[in-house]
Structures are given as structure tokens and as C-alpha cells.
C-alpha positions as a Markdown table, in Angstrom:
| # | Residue | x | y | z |
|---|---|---|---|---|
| 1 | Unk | 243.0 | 103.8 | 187.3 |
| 2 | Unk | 242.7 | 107.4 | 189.0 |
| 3 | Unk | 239.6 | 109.1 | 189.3 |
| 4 | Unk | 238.6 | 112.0 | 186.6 |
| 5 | Unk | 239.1 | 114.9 | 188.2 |
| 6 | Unk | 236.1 | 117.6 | 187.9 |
| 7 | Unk | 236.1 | 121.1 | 188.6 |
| 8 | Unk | 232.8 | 122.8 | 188.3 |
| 9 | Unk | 231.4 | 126.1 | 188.5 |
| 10 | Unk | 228.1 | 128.4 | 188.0 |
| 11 | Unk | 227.6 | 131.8 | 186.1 |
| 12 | Unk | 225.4 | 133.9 | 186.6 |
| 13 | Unk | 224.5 | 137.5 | 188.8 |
| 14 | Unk | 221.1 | 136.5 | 189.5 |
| 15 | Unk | 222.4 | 133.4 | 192.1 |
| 16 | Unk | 222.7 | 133.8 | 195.5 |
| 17 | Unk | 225.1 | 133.3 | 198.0 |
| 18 | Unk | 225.6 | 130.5 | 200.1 |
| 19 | Unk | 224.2 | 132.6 | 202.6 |
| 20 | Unk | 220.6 | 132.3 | 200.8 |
| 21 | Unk | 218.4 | 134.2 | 198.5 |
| 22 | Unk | 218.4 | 138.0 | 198.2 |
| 23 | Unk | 216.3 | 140.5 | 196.4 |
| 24 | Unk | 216.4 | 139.0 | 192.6 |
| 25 | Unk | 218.0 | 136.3 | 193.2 |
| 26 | Unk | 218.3 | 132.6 | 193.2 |
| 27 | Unk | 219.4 | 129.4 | 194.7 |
| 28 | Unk | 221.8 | 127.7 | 192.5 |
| 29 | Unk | 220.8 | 124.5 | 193.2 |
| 30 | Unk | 222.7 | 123.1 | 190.0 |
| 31 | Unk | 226.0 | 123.3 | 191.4 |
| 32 | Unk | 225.1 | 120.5 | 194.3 |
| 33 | Unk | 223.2 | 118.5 | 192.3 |
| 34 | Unk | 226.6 | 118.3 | 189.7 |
| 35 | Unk | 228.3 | 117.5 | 192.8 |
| 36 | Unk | 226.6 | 114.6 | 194.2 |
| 37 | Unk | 225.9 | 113.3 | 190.7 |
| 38 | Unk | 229.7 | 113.1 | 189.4 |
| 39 | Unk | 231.0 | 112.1 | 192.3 |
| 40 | Unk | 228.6 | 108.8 | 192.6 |
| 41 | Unk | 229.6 | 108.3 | 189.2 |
| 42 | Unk | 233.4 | 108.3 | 190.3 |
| 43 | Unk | 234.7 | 111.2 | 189.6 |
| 44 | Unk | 236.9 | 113.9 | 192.1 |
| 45 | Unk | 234.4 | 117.0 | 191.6 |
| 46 | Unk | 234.6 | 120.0 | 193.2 |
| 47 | Unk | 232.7 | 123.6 | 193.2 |
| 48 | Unk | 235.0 | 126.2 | 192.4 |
| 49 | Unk | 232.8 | 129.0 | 192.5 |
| 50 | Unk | 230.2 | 131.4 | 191.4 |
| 51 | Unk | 231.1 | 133.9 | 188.8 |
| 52 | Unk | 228.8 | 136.9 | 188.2 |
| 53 | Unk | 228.2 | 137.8 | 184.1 |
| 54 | Unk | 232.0 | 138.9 | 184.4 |
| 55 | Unk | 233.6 | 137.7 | 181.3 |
| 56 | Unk | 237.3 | 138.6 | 182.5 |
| 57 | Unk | 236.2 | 136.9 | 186.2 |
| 58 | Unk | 235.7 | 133.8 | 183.9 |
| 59 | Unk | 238.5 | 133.5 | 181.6 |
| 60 | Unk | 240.6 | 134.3 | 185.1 |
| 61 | Unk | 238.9 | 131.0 | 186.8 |
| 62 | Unk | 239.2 | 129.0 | 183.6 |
| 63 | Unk | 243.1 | 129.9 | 183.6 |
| 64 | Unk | 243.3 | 128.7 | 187.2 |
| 65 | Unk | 241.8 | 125.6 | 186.7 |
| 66 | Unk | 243.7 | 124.5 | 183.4 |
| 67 | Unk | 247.0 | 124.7 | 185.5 |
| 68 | Unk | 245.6 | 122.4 | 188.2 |
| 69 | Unk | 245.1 | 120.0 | 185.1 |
| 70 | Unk | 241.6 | 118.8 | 185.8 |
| 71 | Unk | 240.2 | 116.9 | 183.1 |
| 72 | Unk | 237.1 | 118.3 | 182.6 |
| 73 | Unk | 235.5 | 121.5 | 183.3 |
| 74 | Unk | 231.6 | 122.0 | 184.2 |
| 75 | Unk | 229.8 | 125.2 | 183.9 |
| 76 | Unk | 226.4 | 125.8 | 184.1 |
| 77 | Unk | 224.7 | 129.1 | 182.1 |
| 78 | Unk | 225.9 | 131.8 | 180.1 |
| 79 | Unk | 226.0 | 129.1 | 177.4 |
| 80 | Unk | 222.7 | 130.5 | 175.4 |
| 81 | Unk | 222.4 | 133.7 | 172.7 |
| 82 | Unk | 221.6 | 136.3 | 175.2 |
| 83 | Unk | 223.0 | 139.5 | 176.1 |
| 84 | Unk | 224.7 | 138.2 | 179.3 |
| 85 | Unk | 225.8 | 135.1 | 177.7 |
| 86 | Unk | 229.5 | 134.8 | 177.5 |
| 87 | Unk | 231.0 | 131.5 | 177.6 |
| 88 | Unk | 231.2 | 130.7 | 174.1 |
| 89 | Unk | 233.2 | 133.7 | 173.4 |
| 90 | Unk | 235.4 | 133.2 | 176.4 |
| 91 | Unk | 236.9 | 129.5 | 175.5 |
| 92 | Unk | 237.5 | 131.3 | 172.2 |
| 93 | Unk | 239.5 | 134.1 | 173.7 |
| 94 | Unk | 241.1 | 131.5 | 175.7 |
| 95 | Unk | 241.6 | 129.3 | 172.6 |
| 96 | Unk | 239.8 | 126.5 | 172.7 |
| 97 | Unk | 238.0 | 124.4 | 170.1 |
| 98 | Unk | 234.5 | 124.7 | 170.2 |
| 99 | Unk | 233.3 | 120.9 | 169.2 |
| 100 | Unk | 229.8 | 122.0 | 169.2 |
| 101 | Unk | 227.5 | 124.7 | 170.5 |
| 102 | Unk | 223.7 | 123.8 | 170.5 |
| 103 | Unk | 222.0 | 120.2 | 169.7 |
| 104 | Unk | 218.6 | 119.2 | 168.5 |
| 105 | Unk | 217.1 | 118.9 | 172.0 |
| 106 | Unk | 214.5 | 120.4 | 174.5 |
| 107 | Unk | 215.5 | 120.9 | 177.5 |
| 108 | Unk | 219.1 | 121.4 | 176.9 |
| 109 | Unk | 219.7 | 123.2 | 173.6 |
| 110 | Unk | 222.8 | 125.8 | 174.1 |
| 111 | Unk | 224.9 | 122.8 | 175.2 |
| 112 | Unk | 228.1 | 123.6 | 175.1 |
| 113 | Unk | 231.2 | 121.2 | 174.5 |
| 114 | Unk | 234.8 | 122.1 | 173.9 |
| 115 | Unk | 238.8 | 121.1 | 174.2 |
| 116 | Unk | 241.2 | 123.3 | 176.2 |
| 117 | Unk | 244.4 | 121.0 | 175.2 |
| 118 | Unk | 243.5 | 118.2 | 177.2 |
| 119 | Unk | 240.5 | 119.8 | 179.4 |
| 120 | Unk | 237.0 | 119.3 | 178.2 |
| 121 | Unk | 234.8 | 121.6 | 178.7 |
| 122 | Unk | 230.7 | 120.9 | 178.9 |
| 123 | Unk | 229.0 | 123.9 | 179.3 |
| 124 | Unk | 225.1 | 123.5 | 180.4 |
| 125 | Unk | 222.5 | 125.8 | 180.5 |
| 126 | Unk | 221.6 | 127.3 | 184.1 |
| 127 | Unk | 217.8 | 125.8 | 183.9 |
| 128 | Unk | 218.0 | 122.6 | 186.7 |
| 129 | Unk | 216.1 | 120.2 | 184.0 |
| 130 | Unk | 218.8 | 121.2 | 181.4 |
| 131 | Unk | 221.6 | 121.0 | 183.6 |
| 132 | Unk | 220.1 | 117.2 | 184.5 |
| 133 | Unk | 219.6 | 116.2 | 180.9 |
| 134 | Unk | 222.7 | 117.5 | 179.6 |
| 135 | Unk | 224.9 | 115.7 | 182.4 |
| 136 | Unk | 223.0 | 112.6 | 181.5 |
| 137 | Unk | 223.0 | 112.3 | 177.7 |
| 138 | Unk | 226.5 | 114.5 | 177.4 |
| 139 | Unk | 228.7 | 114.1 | 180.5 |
| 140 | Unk | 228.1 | 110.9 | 181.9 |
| 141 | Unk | 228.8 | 109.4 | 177.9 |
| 142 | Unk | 231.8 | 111.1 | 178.0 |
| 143 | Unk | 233.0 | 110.2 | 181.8 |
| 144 | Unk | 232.3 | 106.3 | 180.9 |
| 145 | Unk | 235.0 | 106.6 | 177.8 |
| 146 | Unk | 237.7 | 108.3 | 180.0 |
| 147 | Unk | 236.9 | 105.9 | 182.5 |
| 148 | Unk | 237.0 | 103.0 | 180.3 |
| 149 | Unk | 233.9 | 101.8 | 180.8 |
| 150 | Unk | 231.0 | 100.1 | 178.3 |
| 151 | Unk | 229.0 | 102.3 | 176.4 |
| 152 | Unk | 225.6 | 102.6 | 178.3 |
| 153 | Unk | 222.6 | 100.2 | 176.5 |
| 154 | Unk | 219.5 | 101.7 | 175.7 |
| 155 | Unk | 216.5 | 100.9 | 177.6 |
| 156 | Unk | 213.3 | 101.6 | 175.0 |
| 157 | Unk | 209.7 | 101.8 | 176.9 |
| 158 | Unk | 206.5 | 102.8 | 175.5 |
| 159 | Unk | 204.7 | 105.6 | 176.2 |
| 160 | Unk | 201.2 | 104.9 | 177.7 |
| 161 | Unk | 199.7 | 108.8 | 176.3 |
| 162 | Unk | 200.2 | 110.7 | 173.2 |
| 163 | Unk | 202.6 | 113.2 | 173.3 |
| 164 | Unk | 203.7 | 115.9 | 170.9 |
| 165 | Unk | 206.8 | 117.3 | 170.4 |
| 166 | Unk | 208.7 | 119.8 | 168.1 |
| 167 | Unk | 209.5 | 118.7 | 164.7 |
| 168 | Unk | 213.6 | 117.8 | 164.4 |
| 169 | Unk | 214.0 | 117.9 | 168.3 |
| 170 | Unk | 214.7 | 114.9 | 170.5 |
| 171 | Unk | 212.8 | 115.6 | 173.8 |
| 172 | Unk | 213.2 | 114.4 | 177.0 |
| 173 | Unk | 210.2 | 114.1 | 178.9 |
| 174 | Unk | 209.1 | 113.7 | 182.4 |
| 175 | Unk | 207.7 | 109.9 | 183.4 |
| 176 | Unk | 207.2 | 107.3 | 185.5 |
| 177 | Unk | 208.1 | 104.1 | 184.5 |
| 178 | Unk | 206.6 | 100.9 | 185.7 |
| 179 | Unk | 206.8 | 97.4 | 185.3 |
């Protein structure tokens, strides 16, 4: 069985080069973290680069990547309702089918998930704790089925404080767990 194959990539004018932060800017510190994370869970990822809030720039990586034939495609930001968030109506100018475009969940809400012919697409918001919860409860769900593996079994724990949370949101919550 040969490895999924992963491209991923980060949106956003506000990251900085490799080279390291400038005036306004950020580290993208999502695009390793991807990295490391789908390759330990056995996939062939690789960065294919940072694309400023360039729409065409986009659609012209997307294009590149379909040929190569990955299977699944990993972008992080641009996925929200903002003024320089484009992704959403990319994939449509590029045709794809738009499975679903926000879930009931804080952090992680403008998840992003679609079909380019055989190509997923997961598109996660740009904030490190959303990028980390929607690889966990979206990605990594989806990589065990391609892989053929077991659905994952829930672990259920109970919380020690009182916590509040948003009416009709599932929230995912910093902890510590012990035993």
C-alpha cells in the first residue's frame, strides 16, 4: 500500500519568509507543524509554498498540484469570511465541490473541505490551535480511511473544573490528563 501523498501550502501576506520575521509579519509556524504531523502519520507531505492574498497565485499552485496527482491538498487560512479570504471562491472557480465550509466548532470554525476529482482538499484556518484541531478531528479521520485503517475509538475523561462553552458548539479545550 503506497503512502498518501500530501502537498501542503500557507496563505497569507502577513507570513514571513523563511528568512524570518519582518515589519508586520509572522512566522508561519503551521506549515512545519503539518509537516511533521502527516508525515509521522504516514503520509509523503511536502510544503509547496507560501502564497500571498493572490487569488490567481492560488488557483496557479492548485493547477500545479492536481497534475502531480497528490491526493490531498492542505492549506492553511484564507478559509474565513474576510475581505482577504479567498479559498472558497477559488476551488469554485477551479471547480470543485465544496463538501462543507464551516462546522459547529471553536477553535476551527471556517474549516474547509472539498473534492477536486480525486484530490481532497482540507482547508484550515491560519490560527496554530485551529490548524491543530482541524488536522486532528478532520484530516487524520480522513487519512485513516484512505489508508485503510480502523476508525479511531473514543477516549471519554472527565473534567475535574466547570467549564462553559457556547451553546451548539463543540469545543476543544486545552488539558492535562492524568491517570
Amino acid at each position: 500500500c503506497r503512502k498518501p501523498r500530501a502537498a501542503v501550502v500557507s496563505t497569507g501576506s502577513e507570513l514571513a519568509p523563511d528568512a524570518g520575521p519582518g515589519t508586520g509579519k509572522i512566522r508561519n509556524s503551521t506549515a512545519p507543524y503539518l509537516l511533521a504531523e502527516l508525515n509521522a502519520l504516514g503520509v509523503d507531505a511536502h510544503f509547496v509554498g507560501t502564497i500571498a492574498d493572490d487569488p490567481k497565485a492560488f488557483l496557479s499552485l492548485m493547477e500545479t498540484e492536481l497534475e502531480k496527482g497528490v491526493d490531498i491538498i492542505l492549506s492553511t487560512g484564507a478559509v474565513s469570511m474576510g475581505r482577504y479570504d479567498f479559498v472558497a471562491s477559488a476551488l469554485r472557480d477551479l471547480g470543485a465541490e465544496i463538501i462543507f465550509h464551516k462546522v459547529a466548532i471553536r477553535p476551527g470554525k471556517p474549516l474547509l473541505f472539498a473534492k477536486l476529482g480525486k484530490t481532497a482538499f482540507f482547508g484550515v484556518p491560519g490560527n496554530p490551535v485551529s490548524t491543530a484541531v482541524g488536522l486532528r478531528f478532520f484530516v487524520e479521520p480522513y487519512l485513516r480511511s484512505l489508508q485503510s485503517l480502523p476508525p479511531e475509538l473514543p477516549c471519554r475523561a472527565v473534567l475535574e473544573n466547570n467549564t462553559k462553552k457556547p451553546a451548539g458548539l463543540r469545543c476543544f479545550f486545552k488539558a492535562e490528563l492524568s491517570a
